[in-house]
CSV table of C-alpha atoms in Angstrom, one decimal:
chain,number,residue,atom,x,y,z
A,27,MET,CA,5.2,11.8,-12.8
A,28,ASP,CA,2.1,12.2,-15.0
A,29,LEU,CA,-1.4,11.2,-14.4
A,30,ALA,CA,-1.3,8.4,-17.0
A,31,PHE,CA,1.6,6.7,-15.1
A,32,ALA,CA,-0.2,7.2,-11.8
A,33,GLN,CA,-3.4,5.6,-13.2
A,34,HIS,CA,-1.6,2.7,-14.8
A,35,PHE,CA,0.5,2.0,-11.6
A,36,THR,CA,-2.7,2.2,-9.5
A,37,GLU,CA,-4.5,-0.3,-11.7
A,38,GLU,CA,-1.6,-2.8,-11.4
A,39,TRP,CA,-1.2,-2.1,-7.6
A,40,ALA,CA,-4.8,-2.7,-6.9
A,41,ALA,CA,-4.9,-5.9,-9.0
A,42,ALA,CA,-1.8,-7.2,-7.2
A,43,TRP,CA,-3.4,-6.6,-3.8
A,44,ASN,CA,-6.7,-8.1,-4.9
A,45,SER,CA,-4.9,-11.2,-6.1
A,46,HIS,CA,-3.3,-11.6,-2.6
A,47,ASP,CA,0.0,-12.3,-4.4
A,48,LEU,CA,2.5,-10.7,-2.0
A,49,GLU,CA,5.5,-10.9,-4.3
A,50,ARG,CA,3.5,-9.2,-7.0
A,51,VAL,CA,2.7,-6.4,-4.6
A,52,LEU,CA,6.3,-6.1,-3.4
A,53,ALA,CA,7.6,-5.9,-7.0
A,54,HIS,CA,6.4,-2.2,-6.9
A,55,TYR,CA,8.7,-1.3,-4.0
A,56,THR,CA,12.5,-0.6,-3.7
A,57,GLU,CA,14.7,-2.8,-1.4
A,58,ASP,CA,15.1,0.2,1.0
A,59,VAL,CA,11.5,1.2,1.1
A,60,VAL,CA,10.1,2.9,4.2
A,61,PHE,CA,6.4,2.5,4.8
A,62,ALA,CA,4.4,3.9,7.7
A,63,SER,CA,1.0,2.9,8.9
A,64,PRO,CA,-1.0,2.8,12.1
A,65,ARG,CA,-1.7,-0.9,11.2
A,66,ILE,CA,2.1,-1.6,11.7
A,67,LEU,CA,1.7,-0.6,15.3
A,68,GLN,CA,-1.4,-2.8,15.6
A,69,LEU,CA,-0.2,-5.9,13.8
A,70,LEU,CA,3.5,-5.9,14.7
A,71,GLY,CA,3.5,-3.8,17.9
A,72,ASP,CA,6.3,-1.6,16.5
A,73,PRO,CA,5.8,1.8,18.2
A,74,SER,CA,7.5,3.6,15.2
A,75,GLY,CA,4.7,2.5,12.9
A,76,GLU,CA,7.2,2.0,10.2
A,77,ALA,CA,8.4,-1.0,8.2
A,78,ARG,CA,12.0,-0.3,6.9
A,79,GLY,CA,13.1,-2.3,3.9
A,80,LYS,CA,11.4,-4.8,1.7
A,81,ASP,CA,11.9,-7.7,4.1
A,82,ALA,CA,10.2,-5.8,6.9
A,83,LEU,CA,7.4,-4.8,4.6
A,84,ARG,CA,7.1,-8.5,3.5
A,85,ALA,CA,6.7,-9.6,7.2
A,86,TYR,CA,4.1,-6.9,7.9
A,87,TRP,CA,2.0,-7.6,4.8
A,88,SER,CA,2.3,-11.3,5.0
A,89,LYS,CA,0.8,-11.2,8.5
A,90,ALA,CA,-1.9,-8.8,7.3
A,91,LEU,CA,-2.9,-11.0,4.4
A,92,ARG,CA,-3.1,-14.1,6.7
A,93,LEU,CA,-5.4,-12.1,9.1
A,94,LEU,CA,-7.5,-10.6,6.3
A,95,PRO,CA,-8.5,-13.4,3.9
A,96,ASP,CA,-11.2,-11.2,2.3
A,97,LEU,CA,-8.9,-8.2,1.7
A,98,HIS,CA,-10.1,-6.3,-1.3
A,99,PHE,CA,-9.3,-2.7,-2.5
A,100,THR,CA,-11.7,-0.7,-4.6
A,101,VAL,CA,-9.9,2.4,-6.0
A,102,GLU,CA,-12.0,5.6,-5.9
A,103,ASP,CA,-9.5,8.2,-7.0
A,104,VAL,CA,-5.8,8.7,-7.9
A,105,ARG,CA,-3.8,11.9,-8.0
A,106,ALA,CA,-0.3,12.6,-9.2
A,107,SER,CA,2.3,15.1,-8.0
A,108,VAL,CA,6.0,15.5,-8.9
A,109,ASP,CA,7.3,12.1,-7.7
A,110,THR,CA,4.3,11.1,-5.6
A,111,LEU,CA,0.9,9.7,-6.1
A,112,VAL,CA,-2.1,9.4,-3.8
A,113,ILE,CA,-4.5,6.5,-4.1
A,114,ASN,CA,-7.9,6.8,-2.4
A,115,TYR,CA,-9.7,3.5,-2.0
A,116,ARG,CA,-12.1,1.5,0.1
A,117,ASN,CA,-11.0,-1.7,1.8
A,118,GLU,CA,-13.0,-4.9,2.2
A,119,ARG,CA,-14.9,-3.3,5.2
A,120,GLY,CA,-15.8,-0.2,3.2
A,121,GLN,CA,-13.3,1.9,5.2
A,122,ALA,CA,-11.8,4.9,3.3
A,123,VAL,CA,-8.1,4.7,3.0
A,124,ALA,CA,-5.4,6.9,1.3
A,125,GLU,CA,-2.0,5.6,0.3
A,126,VAL,CA,0.6,8.2,-0.4
A,127,LEU,CA,3.5,6.7,-2.4
A,128,THR,CA,6.8,8.4,-3.4
A,129,PHE,CA,8.8,7.0,-6.3
A,130,ARG,CA,12.4,6.6,-7.2
A,131,ALA,CA,13.2,5.1,-10.6
A,132,ALA,CA,9.5,4.0,-11.1
A,133,LEU,CA,9.4,2.1,-7.8
A,134,VAL,CA,7.9,3.2,-4.5
A,135,CYS,CA,10.7,4.2,-2.0
A,136,ARG,CA,8.5,5.7,0.7
A,137,GLY,CA,4.8,5.5,1.5
A,138,PHE,CA,2.2,5.8,4.2
A,139,GLY,CA,-1.4,4.7,4.7
A,140,ALA,CA,-4.0,6.9,6.3
A,141,TYR,CA,-7.3,5.5,7.5
A,142,GLY,CA,-10.8,7.0,7.8
A,143,PRO,CA,-13.4,5.9,10.4
A,144,GLU,CA,-14.4,2.3,10.5
A,145,VAL,CA,-17.7,1.7,8.7
């Protein structure tokens, strides 16, 4: 992965989230994606903190979008590695968040969200 791909992906990823179009967001992920976040535990009560598969991710993010009608991401930084990128952004509450996304065939197959303190 090069930085140009990472930046282009991040622009489309943020635009998809900010449009609140869940299917547009999910188009970036493989069918067998695994995504981990402390928000999964909070919203779905799943102690693993993981959504396994696109259908599970759809259920999680669908609920999140219903609960957060003002959701908005402002990207601050993007970094590229071998098959992974890191997106640092602020959410609608000004909270710092990092998404670490690993790719297979130009789609995200694994990811996790990490959150800074509430503002």
